[in-house]
Amino acid sequence: MQYQRSSQLFIEAQKVIPGGVNSPVRAFKGVGGTPIFVKSAKGAYLYDEDNNRLIDYINSWGPMILGHAHQPVIDAITDIAKQGTSFGMPTELETKIAALAIEMVPNIDKIRFVNSGTEACMSAIRLARGFTKKDKIIKFAGCYHGHSDSFLIQAGSGASTFGIPNSPGVTEGTAKDTLLANYNDLNNVEALIAANKNQIAAIIVEPVAGNMGCIPPKEGFLKGLQLLCNAHEILLIFDEVMTGFRLAKGGVQELYNIKADIVCFGKVIGGGLPVGAFAAREEIMNHLAPLGPVYQAGTLSGNPLAMAAGLAMLTELNSDQAIYKRLDEKTAYLEKGIQEVLDQNNVIHTINRVGSMISVHFDANPVVDFESAKRGDNELFKKFFHGLLNEGIYIAPSAYETWFITDALTYEDLDSTIKAVANVTRFWS
């Protein structure tokens, strides 16, 4: 495939936008080469500026669960846009989508809408600190909760080591209140709690990780976190920005029957528009202004275009009883096909999957946390990425990102993808 127009656009973009992109992963630093500039998308396909058609396995990093330019969502946006694009005042739409989200998700009484997953997680942490009157939080290496200062932290190996910033601009004062744990390691979490007794406000976790590839929780991990939080008066925050309304109507809480204290949403809840949200039981949410002392606000929160898109998306997901079964079956079919091809071509690999999230790791060992994810052969992944791109298949331009499956994919698309994997890897061994 030729990408002359994309290459020229990238040169122009770099003159006026840092790195030529508005989110770093789009710059292809993890895989090399020139980013693809998209002109349009429909269903399961992207159409780039060079008029190439690509089968899309990113789907705007998750929200296009029913496909690009899904007609009920487009109709909802178009209808509301004719009435106005922003009011900065309450609308009935906000109440409707709030009520529907609460109906679909277990264990939440109230929800507050914001403009992004980053904002949702940032606000959830502030709420947890205000509610518990404690300052420290525990996050997990490899779990991404947006670019808020509290989350851009790495730490040493000692159980009580304070975090240090891994981005300039994050102060050590902010970093000292963030403790880093290993995903799927309850003993590590227990040690951190013991070393910081009565100081931890919240544990925030991607209950199914998606930012180090797809990594499922080990059996008992999420339940263990819940028990630890209950025992030590810590709030458990599920970052379901990726998993919410994707892995089940009620997200991971429904999928694994685990209750979190606060849940963060994004992606699907906005129907492809910039929307985030956080939700909890009434006792916690009533600490938010204007009812309580914890301040959170946003001029464009509850934007009518975004609320209309999200309401259309959630309405369809709530009414389609077979959607999650179809998504699971399609992703399982893809997993089986890729597994067979890589086995036949003697390619060392591990595939992780939960529902419609899936990732391929070029390592023979189980991938259960960030350290094991980093052991994958990234040079091989670069070959894999560019090989698939030349075959008309677009996956995440990073070895540390999950693929997202859309219901718009046909089995013909899946067969084409499996064939492309075969073409790319047949001469590797």
Coordinates of C-alpha atoms in Angstrom, one line a residue:
M1 CA 0.0 0.0 0.0
Q2 CA 1.1 3.6 -0.7
Y3 CA 0.9 6.3 2.0
Q4 CA 2.2 9.3 0.1
R5 CA -0.7 11.6 1.2
S6 CA -0.3 10.5 4.9
S7 CA 3.4 11.2 4.7
Q8 CA 2.9 14.7 3.4
L9 CA 0.2 15.5 6.0
F10 CA 2.5 14.2 8.8
I11 CA 5.2 16.6 7.6
E12 CA 2.8 19.5 7.6
A13 CA 1.3 18.5 11.0
Q14 CA 4.7 18.4 12.7
K15 CA 5.2 22.1 11.9
V16 CA 2.2 23.2 14.0
I17 CA 1.4 20.3 16.4
P18 CA 4.0 18.8 18.8
G19 CA 5.2 15.6 17.2
G20 CA 2.5 16.0 14.6
V21 CA -0.1 14.3 16.7
N22 CA -2.5 15.2 19.6
S23 CA -1.9 11.9 21.4
P24 CA 1.6 10.3 21.5
V25 CA 0.7 6.7 20.5
R26 CA -0.5 8.0 17.2
A27 CA 3.0 9.1 16.2
F28 CA 4.0 5.4 15.5
K29 CA 7.1 5.8 17.8
G30 CA 6.5 2.3 19.1
V31 CA 6.6 0.7 15.6
G32 CA 8.4 3.2 13.3
G33 CA 7.2 4.6 10.1
T34 CA 4.7 7.3 9.2
P35 CA 1.3 7.6 10.9
I36 CA -1.8 6.9 8.8
F37 CA -4.1 9.9 8.4
V38 CA -7.8 8.9 8.2
K39 CA -10.3 10.5 5.9
S40 CA -13.4 8.6 6.9
A41 CA -14.7 5.4 8.4
K42 CA -17.7 3.2 8.1
G43 CA -18.6 -0.1 9.8
A44 CA -15.5 -2.1 10.4
Y45 CA -13.3 -0.1 8.0
L46 CA -11.1 2.9 7.9
Y47 CA -10.4 4.9 4.7
D48 CA -7.2 6.8 4.7
E49 CA -6.1 9.9 2.8
D50 CA -4.5 7.7 0.2
N51 CA -7.8 5.9 -0.4
N52 CA -6.6 2.6 1.2
R53 CA -9.3 0.6 3.0
L54 CA -8.2 -0.9 6.3
I55 CA -10.0 -3.4 8.5
D56 CA -10.0 -1.7 11.9
Y57 CA -9.1 -3.4 15.2
I58 CA -8.7 -0.2 17.2
N59 CA -12.1 1.3 16.7
S60 CA -11.1 4.7 18.1
W61 CA -9.5 2.8 21.0
G62 CA -12.7 1.1 21.9
P63 CA -15.9 3.1 21.6
M64 CA -17.0 1.9 18.1
I65 CA -18.4 -1.3 19.5
L66 CA -21.1 -1.3 16.9
G67 CA -19.0 0.1 14.1
H68 CA -18.0 3.4 12.7
A69 CA -20.6 5.9 11.7
H70 CA -23.3 3.7 13.2
Q71 CA -26.6 5.1 11.9
P72 CA -28.6 5.5 15.1
V73 CA -25.7 7.4 16.7
I74 CA -25.2 9.6 13.7
D75 CA -29.0 10.3 13.6
A76 CA -29.0 11.2 17.2
I77 CA -26.0 13.6 16.8
T78 CA -27.5 15.2 13.7
D79 CA -30.9 15.8 15.3
I80 CA -29.6 17.4 18.4
A81 CA -27.0 19.5 16.6
K82 CA -29.9 21.3 14.8
Q83 CA -31.2 22.4 18.2
G84 CA -27.8 23.7 19.4
T85 CA -24.4 22.3 20.1
S86 CA -23.7 23.5 23.7
F87 CA -25.7 25.3 26.3
G88 CA -23.8 25.1 29.6
M89 CA -27.1 24.4 31.2
P90 CA -28.9 21.2 32.3
T91 CA -30.8 19.2 29.7
E92 CA -33.2 16.3 29.8
L93 CA -30.7 14.2 27.9
E94 CA -28.3 14.1 30.8
T95 CA -31.0 12.6 33.1
K96 CA -32.0 10.1 30.5
I97 CA -28.5 8.7 29.9
A98 CA -27.7 8.8 33.6
A99 CA -30.8 6.8 34.4
L100 CA -30.0 4.2 31.7
A101 CA -26.4 3.8 32.8
I102 CA -27.5 3.3 36.4
E103 CA -30.0 0.7 35.2
M104 CA -27.4 -1.2 33.2
V105 CA -24.5 -1.1 35.7
P106 CA -24.8 -2.9 39.1
N107 CA -23.9 -1.2 42.4
I108 CA -24.2 2.5 41.4
D109 CA -26.8 5.0 42.5
K110 CA -25.6 8.2 40.9
I111 CA -23.3 9.2 38.0
R112 CA -21.5 12.4 37.1
F113 CA -20.6 13.1 33.4
V114 CA -17.3 14.7 32.4
N115 CA -15.4 15.0 29.1
S116 CA -12.8 12.2 29.1
G117 CA -11.7 9.1 30.8
T118 CA -8.7 11.0 32.2
E119 CA -11.1 13.5 33.8
A120 CA -13.2 10.7 35.2
C121 CA -10.3 9.0 36.9
M122 CA -8.8 12.2 38.2
S123 CA -12.2 13.2 39.7
A124 CA -12.7 9.7 41.2
I125 CA -9.4 10.0 43.0
R126 CA -10.3 13.4 44.4
L127 CA -13.7 12.1 45.5
A128 CA -12.1 9.1 47.2
R129 CA -9.6 11.3 49.1
G130 CA -12.4 13.7 50.2
F131 CA -14.7 10.9 51.3
T132 CA -12.0 8.9 53.3
K133 CA -10.0 11.9 54.4
K134 CA -6.8 10.1 53.5
D135 CA -4.2 11.1 50.9
K136 CA -2.4 8.1 49.3
I137 CA -3.5 5.9 46.5
I138 CA -2.3 2.6 45.1
K139 CA -2.1 2.1 41.3
F140 CA -0.7 -0.8 39.3
A141 CA 2.3 -0.8 37.0
G142 CA 1.1 -0.9 33.4
C143 CA -2.4 0.3 34.2
Y144 CA -3.1 3.6 32.5
H145 CA -5.7 6.0 34.0
G146 CA -5.1 9.1 31.9
H147 CA -2.4 11.7 32.1
S148 CA -3.4 13.3 35.4
D149 CA -0.3 13.9 37.6
S150 CA -1.2 11.3 40.2
F151 CA -1.1 8.6 37.6
L152 CA 2.2 9.3 35.8
I153 CA 4.2 7.5 38.4
Q154 CA 6.8 4.7 38.6
A155 CA 8.4 3.3 41.7
G156 CA 11.2 1.2 43.1
S157 CA 10.9 -2.5 44.0
G158 CA 10.5 -2.0 47.8
A159 CA 7.1 -2.6 49.2
S160 CA 7.0 0.8 50.8
T161 CA 8.9 2.8 48.2
F162 CA 7.3 6.1 47.3
G163 CA 6.5 6.7 43.6
I164 CA 8.7 9.0 41.6
P165 CA 7.5 11.0 38.6
N166 CA 8.1 9.5 35.2
S167 CA 7.2 12.7 33.4
P168 CA 8.7 16.1 33.8
G169 CA 6.1 18.5 35.2
V170 CA 4.9 16.0 37.8
T171 CA 6.1 17.2 41.2
E172 CA 7.6 14.9 43.8
G173 CA 5.0 16.1 46.3
T174 CA 2.3 14.7 44.0
A175 CA 4.3 11.5 43.4
K176 CA 4.8 10.7 47.1
D177 CA 1.1 10.0 47.6
T178 CA 1.0 7.4 44.8
L179 CA 2.2 3.9 45.6
L180 CA 2.9 1.4 42.8
A181 CA 1.8 -2.3 43.0
N182 CA 2.2 -5.2 40.6
Y183 CA -0.9 -6.2 38.7
N184 CA -2.3 -9.6 39.7
D185 CA -0.1 -9.6 42.9
L186 CA -2.2 -9.5 46.1
N187 CA 0.8 -10.0 48.3
N188 CA 2.4 -6.9 47.0
V189 CA -0.8 -4.9 47.6
E190 CA -1.1 -6.2 51.1
A191 CA 2.5 -5.2 51.9
L192 CA 1.9 -1.7 50.6
I193 CA -1.2 -1.4 52.8
A194 CA 0.7 -2.6 55.9
A195 CA 3.5 -0.2 55.2
N196 CA 1.1 2.8 54.9
K197 CA -1.4 1.9 57.6
N198 CA -4.5 4.1 57.7
Q199 CA -3.1 6.4 54.9
I200 CA -4.5 4.9 51.7
A201 CA -7.7 6.4 50.3
A202 CA -8.2 4.2 47.3
I203 CA -6.9 1.5 45.1
I204 CA -7.5 2.2 41.4
V205 CA -7.2 -0.6 38.8
E206 CA -8.1 -1.6 35.3
P207 CA -10.1 -4.7 36.3
V208 CA -9.2 -6.1 32.9
A209 CA -6.0 -4.4 31.8
G210 CA -5.8 -3.0 28.3
N211 CA -2.8 -0.7 28.4
M212 CA -0.1 -3.5 28.5
G213 CA -2.0 -5.5 26.0
C214 CA -5.1 -7.3 27.2
I215 CA -4.3 -8.9 30.6
P216 CA -7.1 -10.7 32.5
P217 CA -7.2 -10.6 36.3
K218 CA -6.0 -13.9 37.8
E219 CA -8.7 -15.9 39.6
G220 CA -9.3 -14.3 43.0
F221 CA -7.3 -11.1 42.3
L222 CA -10.3 -8.7 42.1
K223 CA -12.1 -10.4 44.9
G224 CA -8.9 -10.1 47.0
L225 CA -8.7 -6.4 46.3
Q226 CA -12.3 -6.0 47.3
L227 CA -11.7 -7.8 50.6
L228 CA -8.5 -5.8 51.4
C229 CA -10.3 -2.6 50.7
N230 CA -13.3 -3.5 52.9
A231 CA -10.9 -4.6 55.7
H232 CA -8.9 -1.4 55.7
E233 CA -11.6 1.2 54.8
I234 CA -10.1 1.9 51.4
L235 CA -12.2 2.6 48.4
L236 CA -11.9 0.3 45.4
I237 CA -12.0 2.2 42.1
F238 CA -12.5 0.2 38.8
D239 CA -11.3 2.1 35.8
E240 CA -13.7 0.8 33.3
V241 CA -13.0 3.4 30.6
M242 CA -12.1 0.5 28.3
T243 CA -14.2 -2.3 29.7
G244 CA -17.4 -0.5 30.7
F245 CA -20.4 -1.5 28.4
R246 CA -17.9 -3.5 26.3
L247 CA -17.3 -6.7 28.2
A248 CA -20.9 -6.8 29.5
K249 CA -23.8 -4.4 29.9
G250 CA -22.7 -3.9 33.4
G251 CA -19.0 -4.1 32.7
V252 CA -16.5 -6.0 34.8
Q253 CA -18.6 -5.7 37.9
E254 CA -21.2 -7.8 36.1
L255 CA -18.8 -10.1 34.3
Y256 CA -16.9 -11.2 37.4
N257 CA -19.6 -10.4 40.0
I258 CA -17.3 -8.0 41.9
K259 CA -18.4 -4.8 43.5
A260 CA -16.3 -1.6 43.3
D261 CA -16.9 1.5 45.3
I262 CA -16.4 3.9 42.4
V263 CA -16.5 3.1 38.7
C264 CA -15.0 5.2 35.9
F265 CA -16.3 5.2 32.3
G266 CA -15.4 6.5 28.9
K267 CA -15.2 5.2 25.3
V268 CA -18.5 3.4 24.7
I269 CA -20.5 5.6 27.1
G270 CA -20.0 8.5 24.7
G271 CA -20.8 6.7 21.5
G272 CA -17.5 7.9 20.0
L273 CA -17.7 11.5 21.2
P274 CA -15.6 12.9 24.1
V275 CA -17.4 11.7 27.2
G276 CA -16.3 10.2 30.5
A277 CA -18.2 9.6 33.7
F278 CA -17.7 8.3 37.3
A279 CA -20.3 6.7 39.4
A280 CA -20.8 5.2 42.9
R281 CA -23.4 4.6 45.6
E282 CA -25.3 7.6 46.9
E283 CA -23.3 8.0 50.1
I284 CA -20.1 8.6 48.1
M285 CA -21.5 10.6 45.3
N286 CA -23.3 13.0 47.6
H287 CA -19.9 14.3 48.7
L288 CA -19.6 16.1 45.3
A289 CA -20.5 19.7 44.9
P290 CA -23.1 21.2 45.0
L291 CA -24.3 18.7 47.7
G292 CA -20.9 18.1 49.4
P293 CA -17.5 19.6 49.8
V294 CA -15.6 17.9 47.0
Y295 CA -15.4 20.2 44.1
Q296 CA -15.6 19.1 40.5
A297 CA -16.9 21.0 37.5
G298 CA -16.8 21.2 33.7
T299 CA -18.1 23.8 31.3
L300 CA -18.8 21.2 28.6
S301 CA -19.7 18.3 30.8
G302 CA -23.1 16.9 29.7
N303 CA -22.7 18.4 26.2
P304 CA -25.9 17.7 24.3
L305 CA -24.1 16.2 21.3
A306 CA -22.1 13.8 23.5
M307 CA -25.1 12.9 25.6
A308 CA -27.2 12.2 22.5
A309 CA -24.5 9.9 21.0
G310 CA -24.0 8.1 24.3
L311 CA -27.7 7.6 24.9
A312 CA -28.2 6.2 21.4
M313 CA -25.3 3.8 21.9
L314 CA -26.3 2.6 25.4
T315 CA -30.0 2.2 24.3
E316 CA -29.0 -0.2 21.5
L317 CA -26.6 -2.2 23.7
N318 CA -29.2 -2.5 26.4
S319 CA -31.9 -3.7 24.0
D320 CA -29.8 -6.1 21.9
Q321 CA -29.8 -9.2 24.0
A322 CA -27.3 -11.0 21.7
I323 CA -24.7 -8.3 21.2
Y324 CA -22.2 -9.6 23.8
K325 CA -22.6 -13.2 22.7
R326 CA -21.9 -12.2 19.1
L327 CA -18.8 -10.1 20.1
D328 CA -17.4 -12.9 22.2
E329 CA -18.0 -15.5 19.4
K330 CA -16.3 -13.3 16.8
T331 CA -13.3 -12.6 19.0
A332 CA -13.0 -16.3 19.9
Y333 CA -13.1 -17.2 16.2
L334 CA -10.3 -14.6 15.5
E335 CA -8.2 -15.9 18.5
K336 CA -8.5 -19.5 17.3
G337 CA -7.6 -18.6 13.7
I338 CA -4.5 -16.6 14.7
Q339 CA -3.5 -19.2 17.2
E340 CA -3.5 -21.9 14.6
V341 CA -1.6 -19.9 12.1
L342 CA 1.1 -18.9 14.5
D343 CA 1.4 -22.5 15.7
Q344 CA 1.7 -23.7 12.2
N345 CA 4.4 -21.1 11.4
N346 CA 6.3 -21.9 14.6
V347 CA 6.0 -18.3 15.9
I348 CA 6.6 -18.1 19.7
H349 CA 3.6 -16.2 21.1
T350 CA 0.9 -15.9 23.8
I351 CA -2.6 -14.6 23.1
N352 CA -4.7 -13.0 25.8
R353 CA -8.4 -12.5 25.5
V354 CA -11.4 -11.4 27.5
G355 CA -14.6 -11.0 25.6
S356 CA -14.0 -8.6 22.7
M357 CA -10.5 -7.5 23.9
I358 CA -7.6 -9.5 22.6
S359 CA -3.8 -9.1 22.2
V360 CA -0.9 -11.0 20.7
H361 CA 2.4 -11.1 22.7
F362 CA 5.5 -12.5 21.1
D363 CA 6.7 -14.4 24.1
A364 CA 6.1 -18.1 25.1
N365 CA 5.4 -17.3 28.8
P366 CA 2.1 -16.2 30.3
V367 CA 1.6 -12.4 30.2
V368 CA 0.1 -11.5 33.6
D369 CA 1.5 -8.1 34.5
F370 CA 3.7 -5.2 33.1
E371 CA 7.0 -7.0 33.7
S372 CA 5.9 -10.1 31.7
A373 CA 4.4 -7.9 29.0
K374 CA 7.7 -6.1 28.6
R375 CA 9.5 -9.4 27.9
G376 CA 7.7 -9.7 24.5
D377 CA 9.8 -9.4 21.3
N378 CA 9.0 -5.8 20.3
E379 CA 11.1 -6.0 17.1
L380 CA 9.0 -8.9 16.0
F381 CA 5.9 -6.9 16.9
K382 CA 7.0 -4.1 14.6
K383 CA 7.4 -6.5 11.7
F384 CA 3.9 -7.9 12.6
F385 CA 2.3 -4.5 12.7
H386 CA 3.7 -3.2 9.4
G387 CA 3.1 -6.6 7.7
L388 CA -0.5 -6.5 8.7
L389 CA -0.8 -2.8 7.6
N390 CA 0.5 -3.7 4.2
E391 CA -2.2 -6.4 4.1
G392 CA -4.9 -3.9 4.9
I393 CA -5.3 -4.7 8.6
Y394 CA -4.9 -1.9 11.2
I395 CA -4.0 -2.9 14.8
A396 CA -2.7 -0.7 17.6
P397 CA 0.7 0.8 16.7
S398 CA 2.1 -0.4 20.1
A399 CA 2.9 -3.8 21.6
Y400 CA 1.2 -2.6 24.8
E401 CA -2.3 -2.0 23.6
T402 CA -5.3 -4.3 23.3
W403 CA -7.2 -4.8 20.1
F404 CA -11.0 -3.9 20.2
I405 CA -13.4 -6.0 18.2
T406 CA -16.5 -4.4 16.7
D407 CA -19.8 -6.1 15.9
A408 CA -19.6 -4.6 12.4
L409 CA -16.8 -7.1 11.6
T410 CA -18.0 -10.0 9.4
Y411 CA -16.6 -13.5 9.4
E412 CA -15.3 -12.7 6.0
D413 CA -13.3 -9.8 7.6
L414 CA -12.1 -12.2 10.3
D415 CA -11.0 -14.8 7.7
S416 CA -9.2 -12.0 5.7
T417 CA -7.4 -11.0 8.9
I418 CA -6.3 -14.6 9.7
K419 CA -5.1 -15.0 6.1
A420 CA -3.1 -11.8 6.5
V421 CA -1.5 -13.1 9.7
A422 CA -0.5 -16.2 7.8
N423 CA 1.0 -14.2 4.9
V424 CA 3.0 -12.0 7.3
T425 CA 4.4 -14.8 9.5
R426 CA 4.8 -17.8 7.2
F427 CA 8.6 -17.2 6.6
W428 CA 9.5 -16.1 10.1
S429 CA 10.6 -19.5 11.5

